[in-house]
GROMACS .gro file of C-alpha atoms in nm:
model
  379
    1UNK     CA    1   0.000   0.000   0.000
    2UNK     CA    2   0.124   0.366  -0.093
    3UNK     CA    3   0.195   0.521   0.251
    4UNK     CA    4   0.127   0.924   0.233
    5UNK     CA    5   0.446   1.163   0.159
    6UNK     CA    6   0.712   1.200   0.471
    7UNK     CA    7   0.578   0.925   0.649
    8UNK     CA    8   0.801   0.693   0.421
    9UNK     CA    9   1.170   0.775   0.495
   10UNK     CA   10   1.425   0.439   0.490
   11UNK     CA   11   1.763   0.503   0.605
   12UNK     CA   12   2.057   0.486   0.321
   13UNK     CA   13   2.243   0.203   0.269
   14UNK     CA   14   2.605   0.226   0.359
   15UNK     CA   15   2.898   0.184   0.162
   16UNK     CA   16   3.145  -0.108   0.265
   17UNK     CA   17   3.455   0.021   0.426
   18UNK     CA   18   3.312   0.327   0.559
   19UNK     CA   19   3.217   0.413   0.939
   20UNK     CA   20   2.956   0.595   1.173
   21UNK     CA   21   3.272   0.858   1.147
   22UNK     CA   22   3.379   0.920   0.778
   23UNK     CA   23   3.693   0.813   0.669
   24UNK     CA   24   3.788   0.642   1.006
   25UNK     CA   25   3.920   0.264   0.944
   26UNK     CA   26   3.750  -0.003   1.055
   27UNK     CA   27   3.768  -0.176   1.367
   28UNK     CA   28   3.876  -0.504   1.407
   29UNK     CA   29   3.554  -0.735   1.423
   30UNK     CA   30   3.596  -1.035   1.648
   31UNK     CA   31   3.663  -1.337   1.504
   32UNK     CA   32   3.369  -1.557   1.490
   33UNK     CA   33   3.275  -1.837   1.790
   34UNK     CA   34   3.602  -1.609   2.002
   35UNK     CA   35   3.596  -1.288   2.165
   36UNK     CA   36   3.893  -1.197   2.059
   37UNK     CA   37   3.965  -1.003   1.743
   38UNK     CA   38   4.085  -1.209   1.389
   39UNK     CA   39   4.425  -1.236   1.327
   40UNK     CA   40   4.567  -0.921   1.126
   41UNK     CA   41   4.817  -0.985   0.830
   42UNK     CA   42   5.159  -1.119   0.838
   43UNK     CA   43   5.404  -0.905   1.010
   44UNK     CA   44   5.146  -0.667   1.190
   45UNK     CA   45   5.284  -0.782   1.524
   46UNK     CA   46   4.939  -0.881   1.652
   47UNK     CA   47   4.975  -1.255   1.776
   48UNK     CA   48   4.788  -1.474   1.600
   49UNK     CA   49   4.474  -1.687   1.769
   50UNK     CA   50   4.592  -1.984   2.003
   51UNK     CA   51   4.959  -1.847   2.109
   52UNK     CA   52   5.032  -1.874   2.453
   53UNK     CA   53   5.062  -1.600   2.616
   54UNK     CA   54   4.855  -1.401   2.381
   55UNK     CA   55   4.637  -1.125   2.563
   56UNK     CA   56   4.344  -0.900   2.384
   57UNK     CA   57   4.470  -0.519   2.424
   58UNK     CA   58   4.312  -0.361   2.675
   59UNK     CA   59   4.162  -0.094   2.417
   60UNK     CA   60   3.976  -0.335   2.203
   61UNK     CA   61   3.618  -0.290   2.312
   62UNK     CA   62   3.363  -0.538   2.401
   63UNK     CA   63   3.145  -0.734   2.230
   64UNK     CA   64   2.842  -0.630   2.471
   65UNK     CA   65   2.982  -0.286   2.524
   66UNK     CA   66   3.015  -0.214   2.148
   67UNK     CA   67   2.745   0.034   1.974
   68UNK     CA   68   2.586  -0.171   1.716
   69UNK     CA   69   2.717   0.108   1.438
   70UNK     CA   70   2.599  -0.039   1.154
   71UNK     CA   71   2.190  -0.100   1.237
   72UNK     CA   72   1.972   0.128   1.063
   73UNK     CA   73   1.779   0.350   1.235
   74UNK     CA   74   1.420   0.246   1.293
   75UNK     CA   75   1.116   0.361   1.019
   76UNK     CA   76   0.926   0.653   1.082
   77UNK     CA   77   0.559   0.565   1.151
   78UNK     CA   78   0.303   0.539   0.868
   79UNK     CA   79  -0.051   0.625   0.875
   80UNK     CA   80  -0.299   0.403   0.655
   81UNK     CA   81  -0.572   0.579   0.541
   82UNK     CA   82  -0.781   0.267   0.510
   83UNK     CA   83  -0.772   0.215   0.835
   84UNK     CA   84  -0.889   0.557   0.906
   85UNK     CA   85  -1.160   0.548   0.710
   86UNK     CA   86  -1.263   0.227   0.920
   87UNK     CA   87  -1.260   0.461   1.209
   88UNK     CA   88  -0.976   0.364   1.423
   89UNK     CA   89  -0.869   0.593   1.671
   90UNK     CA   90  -0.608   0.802   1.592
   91UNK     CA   91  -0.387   0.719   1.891
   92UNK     CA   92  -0.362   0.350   1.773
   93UNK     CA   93  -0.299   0.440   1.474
   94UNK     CA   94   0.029   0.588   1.550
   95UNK     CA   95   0.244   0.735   1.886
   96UNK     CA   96   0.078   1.096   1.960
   97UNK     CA   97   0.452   1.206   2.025
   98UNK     CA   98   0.566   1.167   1.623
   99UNK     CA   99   0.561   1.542   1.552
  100UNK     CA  100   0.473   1.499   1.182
  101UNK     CA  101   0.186   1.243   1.201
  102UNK     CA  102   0.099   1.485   1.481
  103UNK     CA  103   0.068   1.773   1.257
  104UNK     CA  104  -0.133   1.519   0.953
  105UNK     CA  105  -0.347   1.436   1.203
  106UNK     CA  106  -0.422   1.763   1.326
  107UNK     CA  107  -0.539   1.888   1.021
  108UNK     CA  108  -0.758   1.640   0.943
  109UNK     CA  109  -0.886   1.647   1.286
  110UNK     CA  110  -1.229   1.853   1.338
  111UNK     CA  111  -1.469   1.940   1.593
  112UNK     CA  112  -1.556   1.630   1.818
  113UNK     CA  113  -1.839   1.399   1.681
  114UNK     CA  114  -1.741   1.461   1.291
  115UNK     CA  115  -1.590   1.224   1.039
  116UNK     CA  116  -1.305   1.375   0.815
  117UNK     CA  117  -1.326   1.174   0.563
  118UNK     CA  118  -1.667   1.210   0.524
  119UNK     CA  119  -1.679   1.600   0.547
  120UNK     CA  120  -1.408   1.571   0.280
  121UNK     CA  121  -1.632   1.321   0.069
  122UNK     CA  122  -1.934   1.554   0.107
  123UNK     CA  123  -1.710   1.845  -0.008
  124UNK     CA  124  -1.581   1.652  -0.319
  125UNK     CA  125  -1.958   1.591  -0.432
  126UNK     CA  126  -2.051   1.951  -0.360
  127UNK     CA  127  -1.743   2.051  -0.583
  128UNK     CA  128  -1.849   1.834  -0.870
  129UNK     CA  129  -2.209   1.960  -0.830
  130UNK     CA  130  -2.047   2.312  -0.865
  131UNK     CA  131  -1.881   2.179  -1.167
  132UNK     CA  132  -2.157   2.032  -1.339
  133UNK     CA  133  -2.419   2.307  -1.283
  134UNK     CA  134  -2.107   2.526  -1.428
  135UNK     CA  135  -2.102   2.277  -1.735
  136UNK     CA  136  -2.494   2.344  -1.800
  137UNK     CA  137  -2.488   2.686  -1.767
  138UNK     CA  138  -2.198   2.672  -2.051
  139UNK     CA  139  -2.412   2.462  -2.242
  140UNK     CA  140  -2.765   2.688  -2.198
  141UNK     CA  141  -2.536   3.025  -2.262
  142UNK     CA  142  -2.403   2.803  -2.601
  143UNK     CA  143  -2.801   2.735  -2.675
  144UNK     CA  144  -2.912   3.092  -2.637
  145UNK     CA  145  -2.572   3.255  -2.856
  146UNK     CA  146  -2.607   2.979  -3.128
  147UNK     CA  147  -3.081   3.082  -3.156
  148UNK     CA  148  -2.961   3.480  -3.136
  149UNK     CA  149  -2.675   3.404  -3.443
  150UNK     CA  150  -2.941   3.152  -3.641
  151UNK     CA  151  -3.268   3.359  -3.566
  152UNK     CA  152  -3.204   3.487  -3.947
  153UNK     CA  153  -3.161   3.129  -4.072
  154UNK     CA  154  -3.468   2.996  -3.893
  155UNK     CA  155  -3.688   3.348  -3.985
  156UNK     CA  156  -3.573   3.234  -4.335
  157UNK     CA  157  -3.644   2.864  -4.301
  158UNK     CA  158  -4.006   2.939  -4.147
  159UNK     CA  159  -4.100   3.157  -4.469
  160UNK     CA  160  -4.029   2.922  -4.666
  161UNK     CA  161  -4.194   2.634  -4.535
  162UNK     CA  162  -4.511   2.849  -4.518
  163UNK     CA  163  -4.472   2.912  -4.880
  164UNK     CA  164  -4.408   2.539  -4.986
  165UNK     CA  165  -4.684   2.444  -4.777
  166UNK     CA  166  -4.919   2.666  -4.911
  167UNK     CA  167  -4.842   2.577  -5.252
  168UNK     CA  168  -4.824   2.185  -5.112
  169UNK     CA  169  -5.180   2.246  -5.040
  170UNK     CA  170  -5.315   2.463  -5.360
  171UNK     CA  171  -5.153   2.160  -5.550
  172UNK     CA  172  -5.350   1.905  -5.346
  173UNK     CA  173  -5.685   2.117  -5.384
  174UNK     CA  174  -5.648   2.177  -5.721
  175UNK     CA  175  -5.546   1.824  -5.763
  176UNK     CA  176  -5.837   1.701  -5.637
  177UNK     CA  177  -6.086   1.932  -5.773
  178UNK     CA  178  -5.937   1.851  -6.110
  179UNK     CA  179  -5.881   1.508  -6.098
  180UNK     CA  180  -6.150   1.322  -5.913
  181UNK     CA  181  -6.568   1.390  -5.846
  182UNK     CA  182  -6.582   1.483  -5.508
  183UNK     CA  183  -6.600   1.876  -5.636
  184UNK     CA  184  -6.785   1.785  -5.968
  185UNK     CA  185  -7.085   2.053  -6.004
  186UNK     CA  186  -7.434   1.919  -5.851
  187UNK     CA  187  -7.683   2.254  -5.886
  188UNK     CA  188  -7.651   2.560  -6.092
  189UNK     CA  189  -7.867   2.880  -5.920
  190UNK     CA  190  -7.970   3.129  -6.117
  191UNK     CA  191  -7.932   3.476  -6.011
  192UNK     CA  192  -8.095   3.798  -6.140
  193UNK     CA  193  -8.410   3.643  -6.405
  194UNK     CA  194  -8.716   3.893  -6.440
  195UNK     CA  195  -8.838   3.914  -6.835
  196UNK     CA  196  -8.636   3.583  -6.982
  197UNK     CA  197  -8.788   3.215  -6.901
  198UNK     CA  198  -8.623   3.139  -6.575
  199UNK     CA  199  -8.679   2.767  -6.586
  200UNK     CA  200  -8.538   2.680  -6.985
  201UNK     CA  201  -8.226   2.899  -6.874
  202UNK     CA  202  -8.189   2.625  -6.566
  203UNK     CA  203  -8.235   2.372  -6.797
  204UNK     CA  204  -7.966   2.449  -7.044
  205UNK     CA  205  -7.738   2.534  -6.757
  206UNK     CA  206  -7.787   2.159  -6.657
  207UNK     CA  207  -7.623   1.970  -6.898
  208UNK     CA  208  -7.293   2.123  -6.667
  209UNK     CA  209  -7.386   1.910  -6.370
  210UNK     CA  210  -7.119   1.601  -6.319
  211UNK     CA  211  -6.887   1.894  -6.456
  212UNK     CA  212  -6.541   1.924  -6.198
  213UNK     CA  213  -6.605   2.293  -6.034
  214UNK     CA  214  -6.279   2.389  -6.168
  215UNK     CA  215  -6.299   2.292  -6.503
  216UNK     CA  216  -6.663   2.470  -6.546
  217UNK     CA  217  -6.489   2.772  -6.848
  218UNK     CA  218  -6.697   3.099  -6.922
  219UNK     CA  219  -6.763   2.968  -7.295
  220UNK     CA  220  -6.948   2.663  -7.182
  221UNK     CA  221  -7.182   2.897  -6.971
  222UNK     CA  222  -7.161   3.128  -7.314
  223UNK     CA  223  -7.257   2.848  -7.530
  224UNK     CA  224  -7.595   2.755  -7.269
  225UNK     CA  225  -7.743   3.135  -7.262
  226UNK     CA  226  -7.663   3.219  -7.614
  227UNK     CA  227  -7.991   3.090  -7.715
  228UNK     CA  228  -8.147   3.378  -7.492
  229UNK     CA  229  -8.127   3.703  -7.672
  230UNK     CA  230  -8.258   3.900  -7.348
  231UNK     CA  231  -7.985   3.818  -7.157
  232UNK     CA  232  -7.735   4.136  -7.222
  233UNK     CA  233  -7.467   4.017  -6.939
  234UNK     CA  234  -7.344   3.729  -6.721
  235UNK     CA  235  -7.139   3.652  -6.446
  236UNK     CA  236  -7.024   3.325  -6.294
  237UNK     CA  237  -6.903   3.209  -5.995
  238UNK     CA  238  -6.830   2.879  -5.853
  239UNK     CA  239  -6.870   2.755  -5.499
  240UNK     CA  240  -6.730   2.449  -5.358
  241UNK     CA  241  -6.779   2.156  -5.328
  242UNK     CA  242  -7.112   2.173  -5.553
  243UNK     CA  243  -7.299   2.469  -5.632
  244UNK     CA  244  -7.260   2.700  -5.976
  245UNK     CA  245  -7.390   3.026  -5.991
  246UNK     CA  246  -7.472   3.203  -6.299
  247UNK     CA  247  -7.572   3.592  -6.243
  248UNK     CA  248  -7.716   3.734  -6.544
  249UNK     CA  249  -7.856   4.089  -6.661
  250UNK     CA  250  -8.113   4.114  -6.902
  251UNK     CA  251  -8.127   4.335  -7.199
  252UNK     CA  252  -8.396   4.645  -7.156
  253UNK     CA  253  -8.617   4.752  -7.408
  254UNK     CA  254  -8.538   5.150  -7.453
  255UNK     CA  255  -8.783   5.214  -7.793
  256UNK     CA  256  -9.048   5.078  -7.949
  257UNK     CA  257  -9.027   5.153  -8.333
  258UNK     CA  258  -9.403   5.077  -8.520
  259UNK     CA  259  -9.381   4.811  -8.760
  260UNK     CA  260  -9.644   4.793  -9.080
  261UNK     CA  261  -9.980   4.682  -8.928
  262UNK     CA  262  -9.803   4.429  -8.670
  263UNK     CA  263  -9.773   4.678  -8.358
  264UNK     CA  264  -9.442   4.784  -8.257
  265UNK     CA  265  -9.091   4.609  -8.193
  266UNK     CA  266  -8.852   4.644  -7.877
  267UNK     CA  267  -8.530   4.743  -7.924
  268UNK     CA  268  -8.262   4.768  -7.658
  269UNK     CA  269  -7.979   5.028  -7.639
  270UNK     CA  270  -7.720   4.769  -7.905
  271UNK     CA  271  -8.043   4.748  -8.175
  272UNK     CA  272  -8.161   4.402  -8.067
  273UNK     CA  273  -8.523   4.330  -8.093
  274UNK     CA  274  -8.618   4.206  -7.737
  275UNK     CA  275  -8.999   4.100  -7.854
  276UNK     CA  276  -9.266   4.282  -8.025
  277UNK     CA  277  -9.605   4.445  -7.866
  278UNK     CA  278  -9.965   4.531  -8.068
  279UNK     CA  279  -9.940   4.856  -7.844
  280UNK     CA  280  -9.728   5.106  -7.694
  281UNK     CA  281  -9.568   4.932  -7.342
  282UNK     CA  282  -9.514   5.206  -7.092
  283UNK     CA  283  -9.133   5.334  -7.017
  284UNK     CA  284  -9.066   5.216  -7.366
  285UNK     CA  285  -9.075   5.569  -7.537
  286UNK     CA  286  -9.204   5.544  -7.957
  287UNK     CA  287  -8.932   5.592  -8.192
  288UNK     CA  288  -8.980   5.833  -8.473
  289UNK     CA  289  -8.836   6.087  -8.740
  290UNK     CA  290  -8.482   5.933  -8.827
  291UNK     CA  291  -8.485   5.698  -8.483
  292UNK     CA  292  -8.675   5.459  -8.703
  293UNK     CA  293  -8.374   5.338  -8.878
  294UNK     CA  294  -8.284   5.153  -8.660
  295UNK     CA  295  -7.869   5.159  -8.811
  296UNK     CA  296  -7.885   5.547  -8.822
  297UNK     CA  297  -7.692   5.772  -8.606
  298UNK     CA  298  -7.963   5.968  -8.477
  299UNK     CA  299  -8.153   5.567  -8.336
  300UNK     CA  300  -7.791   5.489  -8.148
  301UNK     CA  301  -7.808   5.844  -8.019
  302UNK     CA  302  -8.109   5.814  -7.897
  303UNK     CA  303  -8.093   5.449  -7.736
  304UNK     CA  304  -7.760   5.558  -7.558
  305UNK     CA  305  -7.922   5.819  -7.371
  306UNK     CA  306  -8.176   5.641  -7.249
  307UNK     CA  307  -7.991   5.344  -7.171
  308UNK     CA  308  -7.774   5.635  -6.924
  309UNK     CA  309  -8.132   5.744  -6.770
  310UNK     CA  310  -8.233   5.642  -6.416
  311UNK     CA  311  -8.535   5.399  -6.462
  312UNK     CA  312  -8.739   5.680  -6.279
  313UNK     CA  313  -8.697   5.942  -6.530
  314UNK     CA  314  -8.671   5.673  -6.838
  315UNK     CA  315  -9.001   5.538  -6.741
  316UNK     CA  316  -9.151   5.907  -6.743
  317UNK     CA  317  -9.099   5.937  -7.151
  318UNK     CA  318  -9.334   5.850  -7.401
  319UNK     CA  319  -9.193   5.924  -7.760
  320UNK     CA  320  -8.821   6.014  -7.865
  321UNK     CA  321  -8.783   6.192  -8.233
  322UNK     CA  322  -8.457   6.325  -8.405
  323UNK     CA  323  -8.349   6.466  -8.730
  324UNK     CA  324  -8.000   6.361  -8.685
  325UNK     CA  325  -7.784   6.219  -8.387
  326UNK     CA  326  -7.713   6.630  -8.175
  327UNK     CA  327  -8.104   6.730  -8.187
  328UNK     CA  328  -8.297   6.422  -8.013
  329UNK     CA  329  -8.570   6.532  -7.816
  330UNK     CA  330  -8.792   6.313  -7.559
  331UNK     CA  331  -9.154   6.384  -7.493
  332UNK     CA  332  -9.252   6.360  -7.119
  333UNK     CA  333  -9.555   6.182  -7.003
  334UNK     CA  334  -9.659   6.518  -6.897
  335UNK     CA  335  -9.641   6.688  -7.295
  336UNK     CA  336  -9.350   6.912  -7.191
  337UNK     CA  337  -9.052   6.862  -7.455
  338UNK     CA  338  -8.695   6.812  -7.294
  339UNK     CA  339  -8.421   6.883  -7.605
  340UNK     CA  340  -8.192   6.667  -7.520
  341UNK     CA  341  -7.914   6.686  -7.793
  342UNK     CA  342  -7.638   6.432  -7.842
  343UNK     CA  343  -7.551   6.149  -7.618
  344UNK     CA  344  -7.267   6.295  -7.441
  345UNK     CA  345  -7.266   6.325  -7.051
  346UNK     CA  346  -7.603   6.174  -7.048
  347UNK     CA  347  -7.575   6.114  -6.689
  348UNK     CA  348  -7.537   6.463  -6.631
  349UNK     CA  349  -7.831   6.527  -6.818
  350UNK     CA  350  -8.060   6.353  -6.623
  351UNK     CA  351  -7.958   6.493  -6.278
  352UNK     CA  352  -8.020   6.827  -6.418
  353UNK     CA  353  -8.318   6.737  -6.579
  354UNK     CA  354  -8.464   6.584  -6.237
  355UNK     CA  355  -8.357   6.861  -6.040
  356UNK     CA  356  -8.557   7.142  -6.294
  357UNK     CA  357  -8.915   6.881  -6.227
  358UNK     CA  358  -8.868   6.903  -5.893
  359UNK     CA  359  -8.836   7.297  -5.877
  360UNK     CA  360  -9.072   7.376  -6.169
  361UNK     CA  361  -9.323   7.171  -6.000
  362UNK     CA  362  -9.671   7.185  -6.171
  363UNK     CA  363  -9.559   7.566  -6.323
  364UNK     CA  364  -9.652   7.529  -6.689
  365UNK     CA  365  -9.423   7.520  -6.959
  366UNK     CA  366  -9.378   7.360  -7.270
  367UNK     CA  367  -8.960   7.277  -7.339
  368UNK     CA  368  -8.676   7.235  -7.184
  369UNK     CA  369  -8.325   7.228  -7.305
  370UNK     CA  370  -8.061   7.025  -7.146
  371UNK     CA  371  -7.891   7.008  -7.410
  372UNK     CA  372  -7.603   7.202  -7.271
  373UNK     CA  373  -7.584   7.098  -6.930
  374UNK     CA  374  -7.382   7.402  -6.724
  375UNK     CA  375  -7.675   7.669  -6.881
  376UNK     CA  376  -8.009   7.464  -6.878
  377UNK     CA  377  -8.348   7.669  -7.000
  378UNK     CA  378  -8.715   7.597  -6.992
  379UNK     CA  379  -8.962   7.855  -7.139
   0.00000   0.00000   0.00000
């Protein structure tokens, strides 16, 4: 066992031939089984063992009396640790009066009733403790430097996995609205019917049922109304999973132009004849003078202004005339004429025109001219 340092001091061997004193010779050792001293060389003048008369000198020492020179010195005390820990007393251990193992054992020594060796165990775990809540605060301050240097990265990363997944999950939706029947079209409504045959427009919109939503185009909804020449406008929109809607806006009659002996044909604002009527329908002012043709100037004048009119004030006239497309003039249903002129800032027009009814009230007069719309006169 590995005895703690200074407790394990061995004396130095000595070197043959030299004494306690240095360089001093050796004394004569006795001879073996004799008291007296061995025989020295030939001619020393010592007499030699056995000779009568032969005395030991009186200065040769003793056997008993001599100081045993060459024993080593006896081994400093050693401590075992071991047997510490088993919790031997200290004074069997080793002598109290060894001034070195006093001083070892003084430090280790505490107050009465504590272990050493255990208050120097418990301080070794707190130390480690120490040293491993110092290696996980390295380790959290490493965490928090490395998310403040890759917040960029990670910003970066995030946008775009928000951007692949939305387009991810457009291709999936489109994907499966293209490709399979659970978003085929299953009822059309439609929106905005008041003059045309509701229920044959529904029934040529049908033949789009089974249809995927997505792949419902504009010209197959084109091809369906186009047999309807009062629809003017349409509009569709698609709602998933099942439902087409088709918004439509029907063509308005704006003049009636007399026919020979078979009453009088509607025409909307783009010339198209909407139906025919044996007499005069009301809002649906008579066409006459040059408005009769129905491909002159002075008709597409004439239809374009109305078609501008609020359906208040258009459903007030009663008979449009015009010698060329600048001098149209509208009859009210009261006999008062309003000369109009072109078609230009129609809109306009009317607001003014309005605004003169409602002050004029029931005053009589016979014209008014709108016709330029900053300086409007009545007489």
């Amino acid at each position: 066992m590995k005895r703690p340092s200074g407790f394990d001091r061995r004396p130095e061997p000595r070197r043959p031939g030299r004494g306690r004193t240095g360089d001093r010779a050796a004394e004569p050792s006795a001879a073996p089984g004799t008291g007296l001293p061995e025989a020295g060389p030939a001619g020393a003048g010592a007499p030699g063992p056995g000779l009568p008369g032969a005395e030991a000198p009186e200065t040769a020492p003793r056997e008993a009396d001599a100081p045993e020179r060459d024993a080593p010195p006896p081994l400093a005390p050693t401590v075992d640790l071991g047997e510490l820990r088993a919790g031997r007393d200290d004074a069997a251990v080793a002598p109290a009066g060894d001034g070195r193992l006093g001083a070892a054992l003084a430090r280790l020594r505490r107050e009465p009733g504590e272990d050493p060796v255990r208050d120097a165990e418990a301080r070794v775990r707190a130390a480690e403790r120490r040293v491993r809540a110092a290696g996980r605060e390295r380790k959290a301050r490493f965490r928090r430097e490395r998310r403040r240097f890759s917040a960029l990265a990670r910003a970066r990363r995030r946008r775009w996995l928000i951007a692949g997944s939305a387009v991810a999950a457009l291709a999936l939706f489109v994907g499966v609205g293209v490709l399979t029947p659970l978003m085929a079209v299953a009822s059309v409504r439609l929106e905005g019917a008041s003059q045309v045959d509701a229920a044959a427009v529904e029934a040529a919109l049908a033949e789009l049922e089974g249809t995927p939503l997505a792949l419902v185009e504009d010209a197959d909804v084109h091809r369906a109304l186009e047999g309807f020449p009062l629809i003017q406008k349409y509009a569709v929109e698609r709602v998933p999973p099942h439902t087409l809607i088709v918004r439509i806006e029907e063509r308005v009659p704006v003049l009636a132009i007399g026919s020979d002996g078979d009453g009088y044909a509607l025409y909307d604002a783009a010339g198209v004849v909407l139906g025919a009527s044996e007499t005069p329908i009301a809002g649906v002012p008579l066409g006459g003078g040059a408005i009769a043709d129905v491909s002159s100037p002075a008709f597409a004048s004439a239809s374009a202004a109305l078609r501008d009119m609020p359906a208040e004030l258009r459903s007030r006239m009663t008979a449009a005339t015009a010698t060329s497309a600048q001098d149209v003039t509208f009859t009210l249903d009261t006999g008062v004429a309003v000369l109009w002129g072109d078609a230009d800032r129609s809109a306009l027009k009317s607001v003014v025109l309005g605004q003169m009814l409602t002050a004029l009230g029931d005053r009589p007069i016979e014209q008014i001219d709108v016709s330029s719309s900053e300086a409007p006169v009545f007489r």
